[in-house]
Coordinates of N, CA and C in Angstrom, one line a residue:
Chain G
S27 N 24.9 58.4 -40.2 CA 26.1 59.1 -39.4 C 26.9 59.8 -39.8
V28 N 27.6 60.7 -38.6 CA 28.0 62.0 -38.9 C 29.4 61.7 -39.5
L29 N 30.1 60.7 -39.1 CA 31.4 59.9 -39.7 C 30.7 58.4 -40.6
T30 N 31.6 58.4 -41.4 CA 30.8 57.5 -42.1 C 32.2 56.5 -42.4
Q31 N 31.8 55.5 -41.9 CA 32.9 53.9 -42.3 C 31.5 53.4 -43.4
P32 N 33.1 52.0 -44.5 CA 32.9 51.3 -44.8 C 31.8 50.3 -43.9
P33 N 30.3 49.6 -44.3 CA 29.6 48.9 -43.8 C 30.7 47.4 -43.2
S34 N 31.6 46.9 -43.7 CA 31.9 45.8 -43.8 C 33.2 46.0 -44.3
V35 N 34.5 45.0 -43.7 CA 35.6 44.5 -44.9 C 36.2 43.5 -44.2
S36 N 37.1 43.0 -45.0 CA 37.1 41.5 -44.3 C 39.0 41.0 -45.6
G37 N 39.4 39.8 -44.5 CA 41.2 39.5 -44.7 C 41.0 38.7 -43.9
A38 N 42.6 37.9 -45.0 CA 42.7 36.3 -44.2 C 43.7 36.8 -43.4
P39 N 43.6 35.5 -42.6 CA 44.7 35.6 -41.4 C 46.2 36.3 -41.9
G40 N 46.9 37.1 -41.1 CA 48.4 37.7 -41.8 C 48.3 38.3 -42.4
Q41 N 46.7 39.2 -43.3 CA 46.4 39.8 -44.1 C 46.9 41.7 -42.9
R42 N 46.6 42.6 -44.2 CA 46.5 43.6 -43.4 C 45.4 44.5 -44.0
V43 N 44.4 44.9 -43.0 CA 43.2 45.6 -43.5 C 43.4 47.3 -42.9
T44 N 42.6 48.0 -43.8 CA 42.0 49.2 -43.1 C 40.6 49.6 -43.2
I45 N 40.2 50.6 -42.5 CA 38.8 50.8 -42.3 C 39.3 52.5 -42.3
S46 N 38.0 53.1 -43.1 CA 38.3 54.0 -43.0 C 37.0 54.8 -42.0
C47 N 37.8 56.1 -41.9 CA 36.8 57.2 -41.9 C 36.3 58.6 -41.5
T48 N 35.3 58.6 -42.5 CA 35.2 60.2 -43.3 C 34.1 61.1 -42.4
G49 N 34.8 62.2 -42.1 CA 34.0 63.5 -41.9 C 33.8 64.5 -42.6
N50 N 33.5 65.7 -41.7 CA 33.6 66.7 -42.5 C 34.3 68.5 -41.7
S51 N 34.2 69.3 -42.4 CA 35.0 70.7 -41.9 C 34.5 70.6 -40.6
S52 N 33.3 70.5 -40.3 CA 32.7 70.6 -38.8 C 33.7 69.4 -37.2
N53 N 34.1 68.3 -38.2 CA 34.9 67.3 -36.8 C 36.0 67.0 -37.4
L54 N 36.2 66.1 -38.2 CA 37.9 65.7 -38.3 C 38.5 66.9 -38.6
G55 N 37.8 67.9 -39.9 CA 38.0 68.6 -40.9 C 38.3 70.1 -39.9
A56 N 38.1 69.8 -38.9 CA 38.2 71.4 -37.9 C 39.1 71.0 -36.9
G57 N 40.3 69.4 -37.1 CA 41.4 69.9 -35.7 C 40.8 68.4 -35.5
Y58 N 39.8 68.4 -34.9 CA 39.1 67.1 -34.0 C 39.8 65.8 -33.8
D59 N 39.9 65.5 -33.0 CA 40.9 64.2 -32.9 C 39.7 62.7 -33.2
V60 N 40.0 61.9 -33.9 CA 39.7 61.1 -34.0 C 40.1 59.3 -33.5
H61 N 38.9 58.2 -32.7 CA 39.7 57.9 -31.5 C 38.7 56.4 -32.2
W62 N 39.4 55.1 -31.8 CA 38.8 54.0 -32.3 C 38.3 52.9 -31.4
Y63 N 37.6 52.2 -31.6 CA 37.3 51.1 -30.7 C 37.0 50.1 -31.6
Q64 N 37.0 48.9 -30.6 CA 37.1 47.9 -30.7 C 35.7 46.7 -30.2
H65 N 34.6 46.3 -30.7 CA 33.8 46.0 -30.3 C 33.2 44.4 -30.9
L66 N 34.4 43.3 -29.9 CA 33.8 41.8 -30.2 C 32.6 41.2 -29.2
P67 N 32.1 40.5 -29.8 CA 30.7 39.7 -29.1 C 30.9 39.4 -28.1
G68 N 29.6 39.8 -27.2 CA 29.6 39.4 -25.7 C 30.4 39.9 -24.6
T69 N 31.6 41.1 -25.9 CA 31.9 41.7 -24.5 C 32.4 43.2 -24.9
A70 N 32.6 44.1 -23.7 CA 32.5 45.6 -23.5 C 33.2 46.1 -25.0
P71 N 33.2 47.1 -25.4 CA 33.4 48.1 -26.5 C 34.8 48.3 -25.5
K72 N 35.9 48.4 -26.5 CA 37.3 48.6 -26.0 C 38.2 49.6 -26.8
L73 N 38.8 50.8 -26.3 CA 39.7 51.8 -26.2 C 40.8 51.0 -27.2
L74 N 40.8 51.3 -28.7 CA 42.3 50.4 -29.4 C 43.1 52.0 -29.8
I75 N 42.4 52.7 -30.4 CA 43.5 54.3 -30.9 C 42.7 55.5 -30.0
Y76 N 43.5 56.3 -29.4 CA 43.2 57.4 -29.0 C 43.7 58.5 -30.4
G77 N 43.7 59.7 -29.9 CA 44.0 61.0 -30.2 C 44.6 60.7 -31.5
N78 N 44.5 60.0 -32.4 CA 44.2 59.9 -33.6 C 45.2 58.6 -33.9
D79 N 46.7 59.1 -33.2 CA 47.3 58.1 -33.7 C 48.1 57.1 -32.8
K80 N 47.4 57.5 -31.4 CA 48.0 56.8 -29.8 C 47.3 55.2 -29.5
W81 N 48.0 54.7 -28.7 CA 47.9 53.3 -28.2 C 47.6 53.5 -26.4
P82 N 46.7 53.3 -25.9 CA 46.1 52.9 -25.1 C 46.8 51.7 -24.5
S83 N 47.5 51.5 -23.3 CA 48.2 50.2 -22.7 C 47.7 48.9 -23.2
A84 N 48.3 48.0 -23.2 CA 48.0 46.5 -23.4 C 47.4 46.6 -25.0
V85 N 47.2 47.5 -25.9 CA 47.0 47.3 -27.1 C 48.3 47.0 -28.0
P86 N 47.9 46.1 -28.4 CA 49.2 46.0 -29.6 C 49.3 46.8 -30.5
N87 N 50.4 46.6 -31.1 CA 50.9 47.8 -32.2 C 50.3 47.0 -33.9
R88 N 49.9 46.0 -33.3 CA 49.5 45.8 -35.1 C 47.9 46.3 -35.5
F89 N 47.6 47.4 -34.4 CA 46.8 48.3 -34.1 C 47.2 49.4 -34.6
S90 N 47.1 50.4 -35.7 CA 47.8 51.4 -35.7 C 46.6 52.8 -36.3
G91 N 47.2 53.8 -36.1 CA 45.7 54.8 -36.5 C 46.5 55.8 -37.6
S92 N 45.6 56.5 -38.2 CA 46.1 57.8 -38.8 C 44.8 58.7 -38.8
K93 N 45.3 60.2 -39.8 CA 44.4 61.3 -39.9 C 45.1 61.9 -40.8
S94 N 43.8 62.7 -41.6 CA 44.9 63.8 -42.4 C 43.0 64.2 -43.1
G95 N 43.0 65.6 -42.7 CA 42.1 66.3 -43.3 C 40.8 65.6 -43.2
T96 N 40.2 65.5 -43.2 CA 38.7 65.0 -43.3 C 38.3 63.6 -43.1
S97 N 39.7 62.7 -43.0 CA 39.7 61.3 -42.9 C 40.6 60.8 -42.1
A98 N 39.9 59.5 -41.8 CA 41.3 59.1 -40.4 C 41.2 57.3 -41.4
S99 N 41.9 56.8 -40.7 CA 42.2 55.0 -40.9 C 42.8 54.4 -39.8
L100 N 42.0 53.6 -39.6 CA 42.3 52.4 -38.8 C 43.1 51.2 -39.7
A101 N 44.2 50.9 -39.1 CA 44.9 49.7 -39.7 C 45.1 48.6 -38.5
I102 N 44.6 47.6 -39.8 CA 45.2 46.2 -38.4 C 46.4 45.3 -39.7
T103 N 47.4 44.5 -38.6 CA 48.0 44.0 -39.5 C 47.9 43.0 -38.9
G104 N 49.2 41.5 -39.6 CA 48.7 40.6 -38.9 C 47.2 39.7 -38.7
L105 N 47.0 39.8 -39.7 CA 45.0 39.7 -38.8 C 44.8 38.5 -38.1
Q106 N 44.4 38.6 -37.1 CA 43.9 37.3 -36.4 C 42.5 37.0 -36.1
A107 N 42.1 35.5 -35.6 CA 40.6 35.3 -36.2 C 40.1 36.2 -34.7
E108 N 40.6 36.4 -33.7 CA 40.1 37.4 -32.2 C 40.1 38.7 -32.8
D109 N 40.1 39.1 -34.2 CA 40.2 40.4 -34.3 C 38.6 40.1 -34.9
E110 N 37.6 39.7 -35.1 CA 37.0 39.6 -35.7 C 35.8 40.3 -34.7
G111 N 35.1 41.2 -35.6 CA 34.3 42.3 -35.0 C 33.7 43.4 -35.4
D112 N 33.5 44.5 -34.6 CA 33.1 45.6 -35.4 C 33.8 46.9 -34.4
Y113 N 33.8 47.9 -35.6 CA 34.8 48.8 -35.1 C 34.5 49.5 -35.7
Y114 N 34.5 51.4 -34.4 CA 34.1 52.5 -34.4 C 35.4 53.5 -34.4
C115 N 34.5 54.7 -35.0 CA 35.4 55.9 -34.7 C 34.9 56.6 -34.1
Q116 N 35.4 57.6 -33.7 CA 34.6 58.7 -32.5 C 35.6 59.9 -33.1
S117 N 34.3 61.2 -32.6 CA 35.2 62.5 -32.3 C 34.8 63.3 -32.0
Y118 N 34.9 64.5 -31.9 CA 33.3 65.9 -31.4 C 33.2 66.9 -32.9
D119 N 32.4 66.9 -33.0 CA 32.1 67.9 -33.7 C 31.4 69.3 -33.3
N120 N 31.7 70.4 -34.0 CA 31.5 71.7 -33.2 C 30.1 72.2 -34.1
S121 N 29.4 71.5 -34.5 CA 28.3 72.4 -35.0 C 27.0 71.6 -34.6
L122 N 27.0 70.4 -34.4 CA 26.0 69.6 -34.0 C 25.8 69.9 -32.0
G123 N 24.5 70.3 -31.6 CA 24.2 70.0 -30.5 C 24.6 68.8 -29.2
V124 N 24.5 67.2 -30.6 CA 25.2 66.5 -30.1 C 26.9 66.0 -30.6
S125 N 27.5 66.5 -29.4 CA 29.2 66.7 -29.6 C 30.0 65.7 -29.6
R126 N 29.5 64.5 -29.4 CA 30.5 63.5 -29.1 C 29.4 62.5 -30.5
I127 N 30.6 62.5 -31.6 CA 29.9 61.9 -32.7 C 30.7 60.3 -32.5
F128 N 30.4 59.7 -33.2 CA 30.3 57.9 -33.7 C 30.3 57.8 -35.5
G129 N 31.1 56.9 -35.9 CA 30.9 56.2 -37.1 C 29.9 55.0 -37.1
G130 N 29.3 54.9 -38.1 CA 28.8 53.9 -38.1 C 28.8 52.1 -37.9
G131 N 30.2 52.2 -37.6 CA 30.8 50.8 -37.4 C 30.7 50.2 -38.6
T132 N 31.8 49.1 -38.4 CA 32.8 48.4 -39.4 C 32.7 47.2 -39.1
K133 N 31.7 46.1 -39.8 CA 32.3 45.2 -39.3 C 33.6 44.4 -40.2
L134 N 34.6 43.4 -39.3 CA 35.6 43.0 -39.8 C 35.0 41.2 -39.9
T135 N 35.2 40.8 -41.1 CA 35.0 39.3 -40.9 C 36.4 38.7 -41.3
V136 N 37.5 37.9 -40.1 CA 38.5 37.1 -40.8 C 38.5 35.8 -41.7
L137 N 38.8 35.9 -43.1 CA 38.5 34.6 -43.9 C 38.8 33.3 -43.5
Chain X
Q7 N 42.1 46.4 -10.6 CA 41.7 47.3 -12.0 C 40.0 47.7 -12.0
E8 N 40.5 48.9 -12.2 CA 39.3 49.4 -12.4 C 38.0 48.6 -13.7
Q9 N 36.4 48.2 -13.2 CA 35.6 48.2 -13.8 C 34.5 48.8 -13.4
L10 N 33.6 48.8 -14.9 CA 32.3 49.4 -14.5 C 31.0 48.2 -15.0
Q11 N 30.4 47.8 -14.0 CA 29.0 47.2 -13.9 C 27.8 47.9 -14.0
Q12 N 27.4 47.2 -14.7 CA 26.0 47.7 -14.9 C 25.2 47.0 -14.7
W13 N 23.8 47.7 -14.2 CA 22.0 46.7 -14.5 C 21.2 47.4 -14.2
G14 N 20.0 46.7 -14.6 CA 18.9 47.5 -14.8 C 18.0 46.5 -15.5
A15 N 16.6 47.2 -15.5 CA 15.3 46.5 -15.9 C 15.4 46.4 -17.7
G16 N 15.9 44.4 -18.3 CA 15.9 44.7 -19.3 C 14.7 45.0 -20.3
L17 N 13.8 44.4 -19.9 CA 12.4 44.6 -21.2 C 11.4 45.6 -20.4
L18 N 10.7 46.6 -21.3 CA 9.8 47.4 -20.9 C 9.0 47.5 -21.9
K19 N 7.6 47.7 -21.7 CA 6.5 48.2 -22.2 C 6.9 49.7 -23.0
P20 N 6.1 50.1 -23.8 CA 6.0 51.7 -24.3 C 5.5 52.5 -23.1
S21 N 5.9 53.5 -23.3 CA 5.7 54.3 -22.1 C 6.4 54.8 -20.6
E22 N 6.8 53.4 -20.4 CA 7.3 53.2 -19.0 C 8.6 53.8 -19.2
T23 N 9.1 53.9 -18.4 CA 10.5 54.7 -18.2 C 12.2 53.8 -17.2
L24 N 12.5 53.6 -18.5 CA 14.2 53.2 -18.3 C 14.8 53.2 -16.9
S25 N 15.5 52.7 -16.3 CA 16.5 53.1 -15.6 C 17.8 52.1 -15.4
L26 N 18.5 52.4 -15.2 CA 20.0 51.6 -15.4 C 20.7 52.5 -14.1
T27 N 22.2 51.3 -13.8 CA 22.9 52.0 -12.8 C 24.0 51.6 -13.3
C28 N 25.2 51.9 -13.0 CA 26.4 51.7 -13.5 C 27.6 51.7 -12.0
A29 N 27.9 51.1 -11.2 CA 28.6 51.5 -10.5 C 30.5 51.0 -10.7
V30 N 31.0 51.8 -10.1 CA 32.5 51.6 -10.1 C 33.7 51.0 -9.5
H31 N 34.5 50.5 -10.0 CA 34.6 49.6 -9.3 C 36.3 49.4 -9.2
G32 N 36.9 50.1 -8.3 CA 38.1 49.9 -7.8 C 38.6 51.1 -8.3
G33 N 38.2 52.0 -8.7 CA 38.1 53.8 -8.6 C 37.2 54.7 -7.9
S34 N 37.3 55.7 -8.3 CA 36.5 56.6 -8.0 C 35.7 57.6 -9.6
L35 N 34.6 58.0 -8.8 CA 33.8 58.9 -9.5 C 34.6 60.1 -10.2
K36 N 35.1 60.3 -8.8 CA 35.6 62.4 -9.2 C 36.6 61.9 -10.0
D37 N 36.6 63.3 -10.9 CA 37.4 63.6 -11.3 C 37.2 63.2 -12.9
Y38 N 36.2 62.2 -12.9 CA 35.8 62.2 -14.7 C 34.3 62.7 -15.0
Y39 N 34.3 63.0 -15.8 CA 32.4 62.7 -16.3 C 32.2 61.4 -16.8
W40 N 31.3 60.8 -16.5 CA 30.4 59.5 -16.9 C 29.6 59.4 -18.0
S41 N 30.1 58.6 -19.5 CA 28.4 58.9 -20.0 C 28.1 57.6 -20.2
W42 N 27.0 57.9 -20.7 CA 26.1 56.8 -21.0 C 25.6 56.8 -22.8
I43 N 25.7 55.5 -23.4 CA 26.2 55.4 -24.2 C 24.8 54.1 -25.2
R44 N 24.5 54.1 -26.0 CA 23.4 53.3 -26.6 C 24.2 52.9 -28.0
Q45 N 23.7 51.5 -28.4 CA 24.0 50.7 -29.4 C 22.8 50.1 -30.0
T46 N 22.4 50.0 -31.5 CA 21.4 50.0 -32.0 C 21.8 49.2 -33.3
P47 N 21.2 48.2 -34.0 CA 21.4 47.9 -35.0 C 21.6 48.4 -36.4
D48 N 20.2 49.8 -35.8 CA 20.5 50.9 -37.6 C 21.2 52.0 -36.7
K49 N 21.4 52.8 -35.9 CA 22.2 53.5 -35.9 C 23.7 53.5 -35.6
G50 N 24.0 52.2 -34.8 CA 25.1 52.0 -34.5 C 25.4 53.1 -32.8
L51 N 26.1 53.0 -32.6 CA 26.8 53.8 -31.2 C 25.9 55.5 -31.1
E52 N 25.3 55.5 -30.3 CA 24.8 57.2 -29.7 C 24.8 57.3 -28.6
W53 N 25.5 58.5 -28.6 CA 25.7 59.2 -27.2 C 24.8 60.1 -26.5
I54 N 24.4 60.1 -25.1 CA 23.1 59.9 -24.6 C 23.5 60.6 -23.5
G55 N 24.5 60.9 -22.9 CA 24.5 61.7 -21.9 C 26.2 61.7 -21.2
E56 N 26.4 62.7 -20.7 CA 27.6 62.6 -19.4 C 27.3 63.4 -17.8
I57 N 27.5 62.9 -16.9 CA 27.5 63.4 -15.9 C 28.9 63.1 -15.1
N58 N 29.3 64.3 -14.0 CA 30.4 64.4 -13.1 C 29.7 63.4 -12.0
H59 N 31.2 64.0 -11.0 CA 30.7 63.6 -9.8 C 29.5 64.7 -9.4
S60 N 29.9 65.9 -9.2 CA 29.0 67.0 -8.7 C 27.3 67.3 -9.5
G61 N 27.7 66.3 -10.0 CA 25.8 66.5 -11.3 C 25.9 67.1 -12.2
S62 N 26.9 67.5 -12.6 CA 26.8 68.8 -14.2 C 26.8 67.9 -15.2
T63 N 26.0 67.7 -16.0 CA 25.6 67.0 -17.3 C 26.1 68.0 -18.3
K64 N 25.8 66.7 -19.4 CA 25.9 67.2 -20.7 C 25.0 66.2 -21.6
N65 N 24.0 66.8 -22.6 CA 23.3 66.1 -22.9 C 23.0 65.5 -24.3
N66 N 22.5 64.5 -25.0 CA 22.0 64.4 -26.3 C 20.9 65.4 -26.9
P67 N 20.5 66.4 -27.4 CA 19.9 67.5 -27.5 C 18.2 66.6 -27.6
S68 N 19.1 65.6 -28.6 CA 17.6 64.4 -29.3 C 16.9 63.8 -28.2
L69 N 17.4 63.3 -27.3 CA 16.9 62.8 -26.0 C 17.2 63.6 -24.3
K70 N 17.7 64.8 -24.8 CA 17.3 65.5 -23.4 C 16.2 65.9 -22.9
S71 N 14.8 65.5 -23.1 CA 13.8 66.2 -22.6 C 13.4 64.7 -22.0
R72 N 13.9 63.7 -21.9 CA 13.3 62.4 -21.5 C 14.3 62.0 -20.7
V73 N 15.7 62.5 -20.7 CA 17.0 61.2 -19.9 C 17.1 62.4 -18.3
T74 N 17.0 61.3 -17.5 CA 17.8 62.5 -16.5 C 19.0 61.3 -15.6
M75 N 19.7 61.7 -16.1 CA 21.6 61.8 -15.0 C 21.4 61.7 -13.9
S76 N 21.9 60.9 -12.7 CA 22.1 61.0 -11.6 C 23.4 60.6 -10.8
V77 N 24.0 61.3 -10.0 CA 24.8 60.2 -9.2 C 25.1 60.4 -7.7
D78 N 25.6 59.2 -7.4 CA 25.5 58.6 -5.7 C 26.5 58.4 -5.7
T79 N 27.4 59.5 -4.8 CA 29.5 59.4 -5.1 C 29.1 58.6 -3.2
S80 N 28.3 58.4 -2.6 CA 28.9 57.4 -1.4 C 28.7 56.0 -1.8
K81 N 28.1 55.9 -3.2 CA 28.0 54.1 -3.4 C 29.2 54.0 -4.7
N82 N 29.4 54.7 -5.3 CA 30.1 55.1 -6.8 C 29.6 55.0 -7.9
H83 N 28.3 55.4 -7.9 CA 27.4 54.6 -8.7 C 27.0 56.1 -9.6
V84 N 27.0 55.6 -10.6 CA 26.0 57.0 -11.5 C 24.6 56.1 -12.3
S85 N 23.3 56.9 -12.4 CA 22.1 56.0 -13.2 C 21.1 56.8 -14.2
L86 N 21.1 56.1 -14.7 CA 20.6 56.5 -16.3 C 18.8 56.8 -15.9
R87 N 18.2 57.2 -16.1 CA 16.8 57.4 -16.5 C 16.1 57.5 -17.9
L88 N 15.7 57.1 -18.8 CA 15.0 57.4 -19.7 C 13.4 57.4 -19.8
T89 N 12.6 58.4 -19.5 CA 11.3 58.4 -20.0 C 10.3 58.1 -21.3
A90 N 9.3 57.4 -20.9 CA 8.5 57.8 -22.3 C 9.1 56.8 -23.3
V91 N 9.5 55.1 -23.3 CA 10.0 54.7 -24.1 C 9.1 54.2 -24.9
T92 N 10.3 54.0 -26.7 CA 8.8 54.1 -27.1 C 9.8 52.2 -28.0
A93 N 9.8 52.0 -29.1 CA 10.1 50.4 -29.2 C 11.7 51.1 -30.3
A94 N 11.7 52.7 -30.5 CA 13.2 52.9 -30.8 C 14.2 53.3 -30.2
D95 N 13.8 53.1 -28.8 CA 14.8 53.0 -27.7 C 15.3 52.0 -27.5
T96 N 14.6 50.5 -28.0 CA 15.1 49.4 -27.9 C 16.7 49.0 -28.3
A97 N 17.8 48.8 -27.4 CA 19.2 49.0 -27.9 C 20.2 48.5 -26.6
V98 N 21.4 48.2 -26.7 CA 22.3 47.7 -26.0 C 23.2 49.4 -25.5
Y99 N 22.3 49.2 -24.1 CA 23.3 50.5 -23.6 C 24.3 50.5 -22.6
F100 N 25.5 51.0 -22.8 CA 26.5 51.1 -21.9 C 26.8 52.8 -21.2
C101 N 27.3 52.4 -20.2 CA 28.0 53.3 -19.3 C 29.2 53.5 -19.6
A102 N 30.1 54.4 -19.9 CA 31.8 54.7 -19.8 C 32.5 56.1 -19.6
R103 N 33.6 55.4 -19.4 CA 34.3 57.0 -18.5 C 34.8 57.5 -19.6
V104 N 35.1 59.0 -19.4 CA 34.9 60.3 -20.3 C 36.5 60.3 -20.0
L105 N 37.5 60.8 -20.8 CA 38.8 61.3 -20.9 C 38.6 62.5 -21.9
T106 N 39.6 63.4 -21.2 CA 39.7 64.1 -22.4 C 40.8 65.1 -22.2
Y107 N 41.4 65.8 -23.2 CA 42.3 66.7 -23.2 C 42.3 67.6 -24.2
D108 N 43.1 68.8 -23.9 CA 43.4 69.9 -24.7 C 44.4 69.6 -25.8
Y109 N 44.5 70.2 -26.8 CA 45.6 70.1 -27.4 C 45.5 71.7 -28.7
E110 N 47.1 72.0 -29.2 CA 46.9 72.9 -30.0 C 46.4 72.1 -31.7
W111 N 46.0 73.0 -32.2 CA 45.7 73.0 -33.6 C 45.6 74.5 -34.3
G112 N 46.5 74.5 -34.9 CA 47.1 76.3 -35.4 C 47.2 76.9 -34.6
S113 N 46.0 77.7 -34.9 CA 45.9 78.6 -33.6 C 44.9 78.3 -32.5
Y114 N 44.3 77.5 -32.9 CA 43.1 76.8 -31.6 C 43.9 76.2 -30.9
I115 N 42.9 76.3 -29.8 CA 43.0 75.0 -28.6 C 42.0 74.5 -29.3
R116 N 41.9 72.7 -29.3 CA 40.9 71.7 -29.4 C 40.5 70.8 -28.2
T117 N 39.4 70.5 -27.9 CA 39.2 69.6 -27.0 C 38.8 68.2 -27.0
T118 N 39.6 67.2 -26.7 CA 38.8 65.6 -27.4 C 38.0 65.2 -25.8
F119 N 37.0 64.6 -26.4 CA 37.0 63.7 -25.2 C 36.6 61.6 -26.3
F120 N 37.0 61.4 -25.3 CA 37.0 59.7 -25.9 C 36.8 58.9 -24.5
F121 N 36.6 57.6 -24.6 CA 35.7 57.1 -23.5 C 37.1 55.2 -23.7
D122 N 37.8 55.6 -22.4 CA 38.8 54.5 -22.3 C 38.0 52.9 -21.5
L123 N 37.3 53.3 -20.3 CA 36.4 52.6 -19.9 C 34.6 52.0 -20.3
W124 N 34.2 50.9 -20.4 CA 33.4 50.7 -21.0 C 32.7 49.4 -20.1
G125 N 31.1 50.1 -19.4 CA 30.7 48.8 -19.0 C 30.2 47.4 -19.5
Q126 N 29.1 46.1 -19.4 CA 29.6 45.3 -20.3 C 28.1 45.8 -21.1
G127 N 27.5 46.7 -20.9 CA 25.9 46.4 -21.4 C 25.1 46.3 -21.0
T128 N 23.8 46.7 -20.8 CA 22.4 46.2 -20.5 C 21.5 45.9 -22.0
P129 N 21.7 44.8 -22.7 CA 19.9 45.7 -23.4 C 18.8 45.1 -22.9
V130 N 18.2 46.5 -24.1 CA 17.3 46.8 -23.4 C 16.1 46.4 -24.6
T131 N 15.1 45.8 -24.3 CA 13.8 46.0 -25.7 C 12.3 46.5 -24.8
V132 N 11.8 47.3 -25.8 CA 10.9 47.6 -25.5 C 9.7 47.4 -26.1
A133 N 8.5 46.6 -25.9 CA 7.6 45.7 -26.8 C 6.7 46.1 -25.8
S134 N 5.6 45.7 -26.1 CA 3.9 45.6 -25.8 C 3.8 44.1 -25.9

């Protein structure tokens, strides 16, 4: 994937975890915003964060996003069992024909 | 509440054509682009392409030669056809609504695209 995410992260209930998303000078480094999605087993993916750090309605502020240069992060505080699932970052790339790009996804395990 | 409902054949043989439909409930096709995205264990999420209510399309170049997208505004549907499927096309296919906005970055204007509403996904397996 053009955007690089760690394959997995884990944390105990109540803890804080972060998921990184690393791009390059054609996407995140070129000023394109990053967006984050949560995909829980058996459900449709859900927009979690858009525009680097903005919450869609109904998304709890336990989830937060940030971006700096060619990297972005999703932080989850107060980890809950129902947070277990896959998380994807997404952005735009101006050097590829496939302009809408995703990270490879990170599997979050709640211990 | 807006929802996307998808359907289509879930088991195909190599060389057959994948055909999926996505219905928009509680909202209109107009004013948006509608994307098709697939998920595989190997590649994660992959953008296939998108279409708006007037039939204008944008495509992933790696799939463009095999992809046809269409829109039926009377039924509030968008559809995807992928020809000559192989095992590599085995995936869960999603439709999703595209949101976009412009913003300033230094002296540049950037446009961003993201997906705020997703269908439930349609698993498609290609096997002989």
